[in-house]
PDB file of C-alpha atoms in Angstrom:
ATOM      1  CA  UNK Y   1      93.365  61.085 192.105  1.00  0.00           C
ATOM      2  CA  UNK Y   2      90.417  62.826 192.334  1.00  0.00           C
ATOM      3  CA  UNK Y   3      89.868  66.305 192.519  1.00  0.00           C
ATOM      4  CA  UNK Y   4      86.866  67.833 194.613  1.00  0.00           C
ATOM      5  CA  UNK Y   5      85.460  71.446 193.009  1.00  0.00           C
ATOM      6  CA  UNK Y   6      83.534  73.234 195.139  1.00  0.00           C
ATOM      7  CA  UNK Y   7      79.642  74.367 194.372  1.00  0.00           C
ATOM      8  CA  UNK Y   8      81.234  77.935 192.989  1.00  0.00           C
ATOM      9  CA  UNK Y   9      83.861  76.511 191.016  1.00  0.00           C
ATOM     10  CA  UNK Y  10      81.883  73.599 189.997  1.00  0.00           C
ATOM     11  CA  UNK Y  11      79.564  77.148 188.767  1.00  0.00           C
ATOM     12  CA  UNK Y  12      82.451  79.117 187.016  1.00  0.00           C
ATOM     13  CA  UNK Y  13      83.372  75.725 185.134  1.00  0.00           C
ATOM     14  CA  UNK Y  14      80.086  74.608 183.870  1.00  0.00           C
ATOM     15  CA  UNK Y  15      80.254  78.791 183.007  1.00  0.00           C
ATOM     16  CA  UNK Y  16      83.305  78.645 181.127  1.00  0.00           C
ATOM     17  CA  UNK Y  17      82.061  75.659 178.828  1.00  0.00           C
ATOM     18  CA  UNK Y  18      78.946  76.929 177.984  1.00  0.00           C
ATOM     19  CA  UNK Y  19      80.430  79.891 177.341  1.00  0.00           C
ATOM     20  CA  UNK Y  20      83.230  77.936 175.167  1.00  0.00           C
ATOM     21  CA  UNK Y  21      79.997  76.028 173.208  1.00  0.00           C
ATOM     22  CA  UNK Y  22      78.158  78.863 172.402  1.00  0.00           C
ATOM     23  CA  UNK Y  23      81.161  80.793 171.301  1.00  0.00           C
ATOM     24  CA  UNK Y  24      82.119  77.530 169.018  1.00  0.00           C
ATOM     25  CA  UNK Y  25      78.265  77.119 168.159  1.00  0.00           C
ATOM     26  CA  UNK Y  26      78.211  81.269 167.228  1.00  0.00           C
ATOM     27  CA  UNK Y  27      81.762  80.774 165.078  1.00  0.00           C
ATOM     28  CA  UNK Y  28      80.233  77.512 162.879  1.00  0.00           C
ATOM     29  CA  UNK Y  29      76.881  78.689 162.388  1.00  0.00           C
ATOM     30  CA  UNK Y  30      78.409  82.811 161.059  1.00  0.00           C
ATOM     31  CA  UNK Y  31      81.927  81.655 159.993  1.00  0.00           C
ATOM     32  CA  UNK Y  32      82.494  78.313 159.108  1.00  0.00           C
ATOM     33  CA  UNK Y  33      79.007  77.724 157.254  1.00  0.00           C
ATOM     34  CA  UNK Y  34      79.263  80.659 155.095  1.00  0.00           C
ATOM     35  CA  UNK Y  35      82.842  79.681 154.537  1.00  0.00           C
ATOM     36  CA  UNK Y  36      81.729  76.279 153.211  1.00  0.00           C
ATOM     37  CA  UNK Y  37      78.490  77.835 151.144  1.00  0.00           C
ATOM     38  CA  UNK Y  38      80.689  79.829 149.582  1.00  0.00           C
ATOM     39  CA  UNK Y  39      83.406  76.758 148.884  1.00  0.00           C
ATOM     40  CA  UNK Y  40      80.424  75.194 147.374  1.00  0.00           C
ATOM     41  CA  UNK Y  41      79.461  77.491 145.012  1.00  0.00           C
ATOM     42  CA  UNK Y  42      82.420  78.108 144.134  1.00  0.00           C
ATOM     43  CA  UNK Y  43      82.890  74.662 143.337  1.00  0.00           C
ATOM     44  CA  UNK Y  44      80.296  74.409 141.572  1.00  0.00           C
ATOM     45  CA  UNK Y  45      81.105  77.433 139.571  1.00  0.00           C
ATOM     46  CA  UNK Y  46      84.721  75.547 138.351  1.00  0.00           C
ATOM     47  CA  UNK Y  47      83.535  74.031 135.400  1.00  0.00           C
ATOM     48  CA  UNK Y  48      81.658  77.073 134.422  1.00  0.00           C
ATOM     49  CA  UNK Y  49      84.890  79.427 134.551  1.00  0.00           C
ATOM     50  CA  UNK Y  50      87.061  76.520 132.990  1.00  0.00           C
ATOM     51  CA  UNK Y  51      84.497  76.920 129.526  1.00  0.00           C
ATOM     52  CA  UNK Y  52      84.708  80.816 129.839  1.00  0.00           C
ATOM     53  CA  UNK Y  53      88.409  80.454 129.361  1.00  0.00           C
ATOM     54  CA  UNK Y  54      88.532  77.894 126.934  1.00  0.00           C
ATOM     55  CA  UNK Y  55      86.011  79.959 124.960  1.00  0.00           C
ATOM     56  CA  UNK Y  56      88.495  82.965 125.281  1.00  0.00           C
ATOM     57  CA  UNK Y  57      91.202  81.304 124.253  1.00  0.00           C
ATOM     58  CA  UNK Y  58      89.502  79.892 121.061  1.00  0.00           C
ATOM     59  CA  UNK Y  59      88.042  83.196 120.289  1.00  0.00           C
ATOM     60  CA  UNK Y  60      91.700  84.902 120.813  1.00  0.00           C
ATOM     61  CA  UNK Y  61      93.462  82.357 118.238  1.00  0.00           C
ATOM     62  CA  UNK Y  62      90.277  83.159 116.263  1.00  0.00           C
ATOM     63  CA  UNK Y  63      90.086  86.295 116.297  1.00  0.00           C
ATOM     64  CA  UNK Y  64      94.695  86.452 114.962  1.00  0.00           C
ATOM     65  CA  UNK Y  65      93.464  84.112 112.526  1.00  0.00           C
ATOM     66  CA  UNK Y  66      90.548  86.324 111.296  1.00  0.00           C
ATOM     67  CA  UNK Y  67      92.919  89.390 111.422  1.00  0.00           C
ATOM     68  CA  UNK Y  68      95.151  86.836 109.133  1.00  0.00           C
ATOM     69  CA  UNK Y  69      92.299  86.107 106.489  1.00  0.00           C
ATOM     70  CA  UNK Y  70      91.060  89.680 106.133  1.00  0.00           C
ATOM     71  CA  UNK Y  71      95.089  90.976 105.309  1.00  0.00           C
ATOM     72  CA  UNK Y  72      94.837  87.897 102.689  1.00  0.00           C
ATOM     73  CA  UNK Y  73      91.217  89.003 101.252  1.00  0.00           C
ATOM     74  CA  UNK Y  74      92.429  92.649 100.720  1.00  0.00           C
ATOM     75  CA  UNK Y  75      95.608  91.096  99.124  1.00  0.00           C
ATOM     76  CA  UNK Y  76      93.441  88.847  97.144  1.00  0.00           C
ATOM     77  CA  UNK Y  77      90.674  92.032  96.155  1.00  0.00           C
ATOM     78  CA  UNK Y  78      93.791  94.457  95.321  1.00  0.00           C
ATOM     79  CA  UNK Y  79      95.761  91.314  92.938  1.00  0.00           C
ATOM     80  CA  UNK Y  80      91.706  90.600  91.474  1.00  0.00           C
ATOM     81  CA  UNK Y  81      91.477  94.550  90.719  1.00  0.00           C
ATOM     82  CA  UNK Y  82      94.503  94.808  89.160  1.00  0.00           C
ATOM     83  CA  UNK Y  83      93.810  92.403  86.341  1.00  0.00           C
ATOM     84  CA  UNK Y  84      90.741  94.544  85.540  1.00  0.00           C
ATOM     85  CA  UNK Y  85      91.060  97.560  83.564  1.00  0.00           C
ATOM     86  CA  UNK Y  86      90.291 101.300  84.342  1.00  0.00           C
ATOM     87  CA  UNK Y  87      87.079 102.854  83.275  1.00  0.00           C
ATOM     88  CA  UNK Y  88      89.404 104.489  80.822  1.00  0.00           C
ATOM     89  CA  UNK Y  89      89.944 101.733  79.144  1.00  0.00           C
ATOM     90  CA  UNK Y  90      86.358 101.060  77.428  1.00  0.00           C
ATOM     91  CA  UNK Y  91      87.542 102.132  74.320  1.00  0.00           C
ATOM     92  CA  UNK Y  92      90.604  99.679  73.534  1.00  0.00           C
ATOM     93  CA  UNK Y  93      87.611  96.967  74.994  1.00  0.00           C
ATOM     94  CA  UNK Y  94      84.912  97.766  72.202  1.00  0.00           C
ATOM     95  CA  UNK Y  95      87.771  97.636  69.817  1.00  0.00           C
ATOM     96  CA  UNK Y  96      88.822  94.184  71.251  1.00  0.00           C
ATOM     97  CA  UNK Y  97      85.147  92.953  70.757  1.00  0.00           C
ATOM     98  CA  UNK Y  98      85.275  94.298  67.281  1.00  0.00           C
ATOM     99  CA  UNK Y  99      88.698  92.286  66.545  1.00  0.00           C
ATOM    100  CA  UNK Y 100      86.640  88.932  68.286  1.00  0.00           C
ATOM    101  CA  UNK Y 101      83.811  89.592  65.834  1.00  0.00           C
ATOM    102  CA  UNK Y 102      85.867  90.164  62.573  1.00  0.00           C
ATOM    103  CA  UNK Y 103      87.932  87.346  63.480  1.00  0.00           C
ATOM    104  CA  UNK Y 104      84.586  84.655  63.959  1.00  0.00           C
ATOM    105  CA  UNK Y 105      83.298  86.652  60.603  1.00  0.00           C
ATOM    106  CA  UNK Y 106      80.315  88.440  62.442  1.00  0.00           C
ATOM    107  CA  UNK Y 107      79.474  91.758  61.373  1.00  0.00           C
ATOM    108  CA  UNK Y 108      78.800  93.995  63.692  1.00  0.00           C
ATOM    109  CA  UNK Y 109      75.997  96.591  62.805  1.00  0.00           C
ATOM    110  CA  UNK Y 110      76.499  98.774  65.941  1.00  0.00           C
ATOM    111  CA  UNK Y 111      78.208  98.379  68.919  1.00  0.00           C
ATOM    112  CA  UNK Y 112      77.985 100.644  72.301  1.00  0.00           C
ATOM    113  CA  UNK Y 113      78.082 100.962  75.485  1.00  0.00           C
ATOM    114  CA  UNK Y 114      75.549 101.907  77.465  1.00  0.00           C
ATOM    115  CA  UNK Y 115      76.363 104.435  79.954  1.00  0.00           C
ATOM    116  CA  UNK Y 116      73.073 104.844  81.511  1.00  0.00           C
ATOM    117  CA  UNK Y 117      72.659 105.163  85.188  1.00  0.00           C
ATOM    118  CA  UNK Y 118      71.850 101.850  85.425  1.00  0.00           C
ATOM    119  CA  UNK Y 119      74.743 100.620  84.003  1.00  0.00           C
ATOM    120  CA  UNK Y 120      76.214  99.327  87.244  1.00  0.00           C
ATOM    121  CA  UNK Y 121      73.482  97.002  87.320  1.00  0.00           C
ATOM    122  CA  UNK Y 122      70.476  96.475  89.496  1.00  0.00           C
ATOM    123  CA  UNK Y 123      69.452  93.159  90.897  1.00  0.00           C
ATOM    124  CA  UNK Y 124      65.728  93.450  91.176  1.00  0.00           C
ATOM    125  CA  UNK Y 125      65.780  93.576  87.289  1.00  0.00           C
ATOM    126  CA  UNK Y 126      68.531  90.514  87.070  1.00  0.00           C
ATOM    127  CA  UNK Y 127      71.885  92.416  86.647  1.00  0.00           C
ATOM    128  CA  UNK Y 128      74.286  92.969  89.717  1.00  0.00           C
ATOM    129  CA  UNK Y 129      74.786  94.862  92.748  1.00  0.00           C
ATOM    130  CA  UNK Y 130      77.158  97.239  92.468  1.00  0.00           C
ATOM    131  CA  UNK Y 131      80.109  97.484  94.200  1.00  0.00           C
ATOM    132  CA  UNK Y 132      82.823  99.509  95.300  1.00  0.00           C
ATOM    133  CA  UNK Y 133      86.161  97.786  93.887  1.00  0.00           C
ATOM    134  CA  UNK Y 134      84.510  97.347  90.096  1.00  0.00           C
ATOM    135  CA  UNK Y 135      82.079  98.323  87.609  1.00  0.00           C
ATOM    136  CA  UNK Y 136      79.875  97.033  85.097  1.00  0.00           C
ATOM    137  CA  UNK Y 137      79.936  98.020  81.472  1.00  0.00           C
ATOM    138  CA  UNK Y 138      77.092  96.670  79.043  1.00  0.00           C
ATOM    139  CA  UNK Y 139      77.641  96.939  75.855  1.00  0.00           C
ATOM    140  CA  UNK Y 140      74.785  96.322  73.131  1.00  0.00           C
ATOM    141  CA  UNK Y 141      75.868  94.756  69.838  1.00  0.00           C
ATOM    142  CA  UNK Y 142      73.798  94.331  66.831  1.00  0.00           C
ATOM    143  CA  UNK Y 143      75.336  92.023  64.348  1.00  0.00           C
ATOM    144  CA  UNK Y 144      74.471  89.695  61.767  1.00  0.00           C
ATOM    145  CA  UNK Y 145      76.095  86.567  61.881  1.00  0.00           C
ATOM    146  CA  UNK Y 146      75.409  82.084  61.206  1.00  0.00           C
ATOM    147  CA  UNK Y 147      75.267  80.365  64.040  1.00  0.00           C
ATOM    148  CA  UNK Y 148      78.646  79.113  63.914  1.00  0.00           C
ATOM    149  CA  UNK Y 149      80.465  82.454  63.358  1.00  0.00           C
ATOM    150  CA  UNK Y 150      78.110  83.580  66.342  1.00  0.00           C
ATOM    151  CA  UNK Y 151      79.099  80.175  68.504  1.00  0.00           C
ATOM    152  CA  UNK Y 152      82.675  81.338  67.785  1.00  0.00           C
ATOM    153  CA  UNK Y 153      82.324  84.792  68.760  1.00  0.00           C
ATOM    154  CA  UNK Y 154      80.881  83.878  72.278  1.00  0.00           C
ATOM    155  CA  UNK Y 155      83.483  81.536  72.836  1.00  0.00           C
ATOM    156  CA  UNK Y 156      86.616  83.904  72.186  1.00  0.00           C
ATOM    157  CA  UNK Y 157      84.423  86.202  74.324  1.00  0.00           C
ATOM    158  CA  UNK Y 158      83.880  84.035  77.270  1.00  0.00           C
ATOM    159  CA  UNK Y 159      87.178  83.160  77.375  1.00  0.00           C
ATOM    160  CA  UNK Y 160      89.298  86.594  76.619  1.00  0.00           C
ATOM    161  CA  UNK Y 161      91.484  87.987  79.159  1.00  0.00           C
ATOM    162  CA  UNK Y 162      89.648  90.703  79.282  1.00  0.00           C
ATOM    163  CA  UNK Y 163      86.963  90.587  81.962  1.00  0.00           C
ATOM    164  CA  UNK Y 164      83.366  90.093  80.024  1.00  0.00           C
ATOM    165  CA  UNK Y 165      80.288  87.705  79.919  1.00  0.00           C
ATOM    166  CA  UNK Y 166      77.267  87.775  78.063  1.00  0.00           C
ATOM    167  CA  UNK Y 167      74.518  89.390  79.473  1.00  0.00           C
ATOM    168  CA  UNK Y 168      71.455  89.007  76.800  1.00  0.00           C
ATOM    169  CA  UNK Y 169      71.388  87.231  73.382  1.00  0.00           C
ATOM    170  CA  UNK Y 170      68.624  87.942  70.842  1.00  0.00           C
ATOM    171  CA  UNK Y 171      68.538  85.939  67.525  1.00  0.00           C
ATOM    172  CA  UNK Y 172      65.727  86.821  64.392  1.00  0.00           C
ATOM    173  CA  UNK Y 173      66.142  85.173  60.953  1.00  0.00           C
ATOM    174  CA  UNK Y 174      66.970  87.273  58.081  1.00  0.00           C
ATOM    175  CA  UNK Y 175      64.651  86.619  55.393  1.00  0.00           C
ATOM    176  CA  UNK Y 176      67.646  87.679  52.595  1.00  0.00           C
ATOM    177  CA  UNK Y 177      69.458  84.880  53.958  1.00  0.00           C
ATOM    178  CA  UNK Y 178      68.316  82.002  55.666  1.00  0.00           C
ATOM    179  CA  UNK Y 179      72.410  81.464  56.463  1.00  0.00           C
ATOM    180  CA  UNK Y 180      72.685  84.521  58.164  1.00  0.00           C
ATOM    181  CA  UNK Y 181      70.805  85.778  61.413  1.00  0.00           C
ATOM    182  CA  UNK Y 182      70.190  89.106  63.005  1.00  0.00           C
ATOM    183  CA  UNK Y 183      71.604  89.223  66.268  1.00  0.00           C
ATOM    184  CA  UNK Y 184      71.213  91.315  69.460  1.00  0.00           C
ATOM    185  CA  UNK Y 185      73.735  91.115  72.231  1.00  0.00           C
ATOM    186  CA  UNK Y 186      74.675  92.629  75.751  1.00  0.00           C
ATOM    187  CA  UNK Y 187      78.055  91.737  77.337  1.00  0.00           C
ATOM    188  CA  UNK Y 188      79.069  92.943  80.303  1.00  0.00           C
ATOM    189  CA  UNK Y 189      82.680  94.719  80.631  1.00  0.00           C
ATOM    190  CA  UNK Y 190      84.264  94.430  84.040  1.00  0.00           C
ATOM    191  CA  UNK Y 191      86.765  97.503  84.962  1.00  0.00           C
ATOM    192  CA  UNK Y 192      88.176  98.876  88.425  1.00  0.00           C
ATOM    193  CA  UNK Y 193      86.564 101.500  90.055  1.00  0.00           C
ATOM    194  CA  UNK Y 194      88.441 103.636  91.706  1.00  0.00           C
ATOM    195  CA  UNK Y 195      85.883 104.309  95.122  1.00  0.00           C
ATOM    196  CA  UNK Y 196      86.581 102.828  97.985  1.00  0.00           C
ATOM    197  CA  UNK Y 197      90.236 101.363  96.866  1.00  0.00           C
ATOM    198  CA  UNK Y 198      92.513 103.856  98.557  1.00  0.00           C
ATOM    199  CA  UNK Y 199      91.129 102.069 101.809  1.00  0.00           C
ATOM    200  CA  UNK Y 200      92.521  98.799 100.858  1.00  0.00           C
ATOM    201  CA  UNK Y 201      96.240 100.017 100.062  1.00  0.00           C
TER     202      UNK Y 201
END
């Protein structure tokens, strides 16, 4: 059946659909595209974000792990400064290197420290930084000694329990006795410095 519009309605239809395309052209073109850039970049954007929060993930495990370690270093600096003794304690530790000597038959001349103020050390002239958890001791020894008695001395001192190493070793022959040897000597003493420890407790 077919229906016959008249000239004005044939008007106020061809109207109402160009009216209904530009309203559809108007809502792609200001709605629907930006709708779909956007889509797009976030899309593209995806693989980005995923990284950020694997990264951030990793760094949060990391960063309970780190917290972990640094409660184990302090644990590990407080156990390290106990075995070292106080500044107090130089005393009993010249006697101790006395003992060593007597024992390997090396007389000692002199021994003393050598509480200078660069007795902590300074590493532009080859001794050590210092630091806040221990300090360093040398003590000068002038001895006469063989070679072995010396060897043996060094040994028991490398290997006491009390914190030391040798620092400086000077040897001159003794024209008396071509046995015995004249002998200069710096070992370092190692004790705990009180600074900075109350931090770590």
């Amino acid at each position: 059946m077919k229906i016959a519009l008249s000239p004005r309605e044939q008007r106020a239809t061809l109207l109402i659909l160009s009216f209904g395309l530009i309203s559809l052209w108007i809502y792609t073109m200001f709605v629907i595209g930006p709708l779909m850039r956007e889509a797009g970049a976030l899309r593209r954007q995806m693989p980005a974000a995923r990284d950020q929060l694997k990264a951030l993930e990793v760094t949060t495990a990391n960063e309970v792990m780190l917290q972990e370690q640094s409660r184990q270093l302090d644990q590990s600096v407080m156990a390290l400064r106990r075995l070292l003794p106080d500044e107090e304690e130089l005393s009993p530790v010249i006697e101790r290197l006395s003992n060593l000597a007597s024992r390997a038959k090396v007389k000692i001349v002199t021994i003393s420290p050598r509480l200078t103020e660069g007795s902590q050390g300074d590493a532009s002239k080859g001794g050590e930084a210092a630091s806040p958890y221990y300090k360093v001791i040398p003590i000068q020894i002038d001895a006469e000694a063989g070679y072995h008695q010396l060897g043996s001395f060094l040994g028991w001192v490398e290997s006491d329990s009390k914190p030391m190493r040798i620092f400086s070793l000077k040897i001159a022959g003794d024209g008396k006795s071509p046995t015995r040897h004249r002998i200069k000597l710096v070992i370092r003493a190692y004790f705990a410095s009180g600074k900075n420890i109350a931090a770590l407790q």
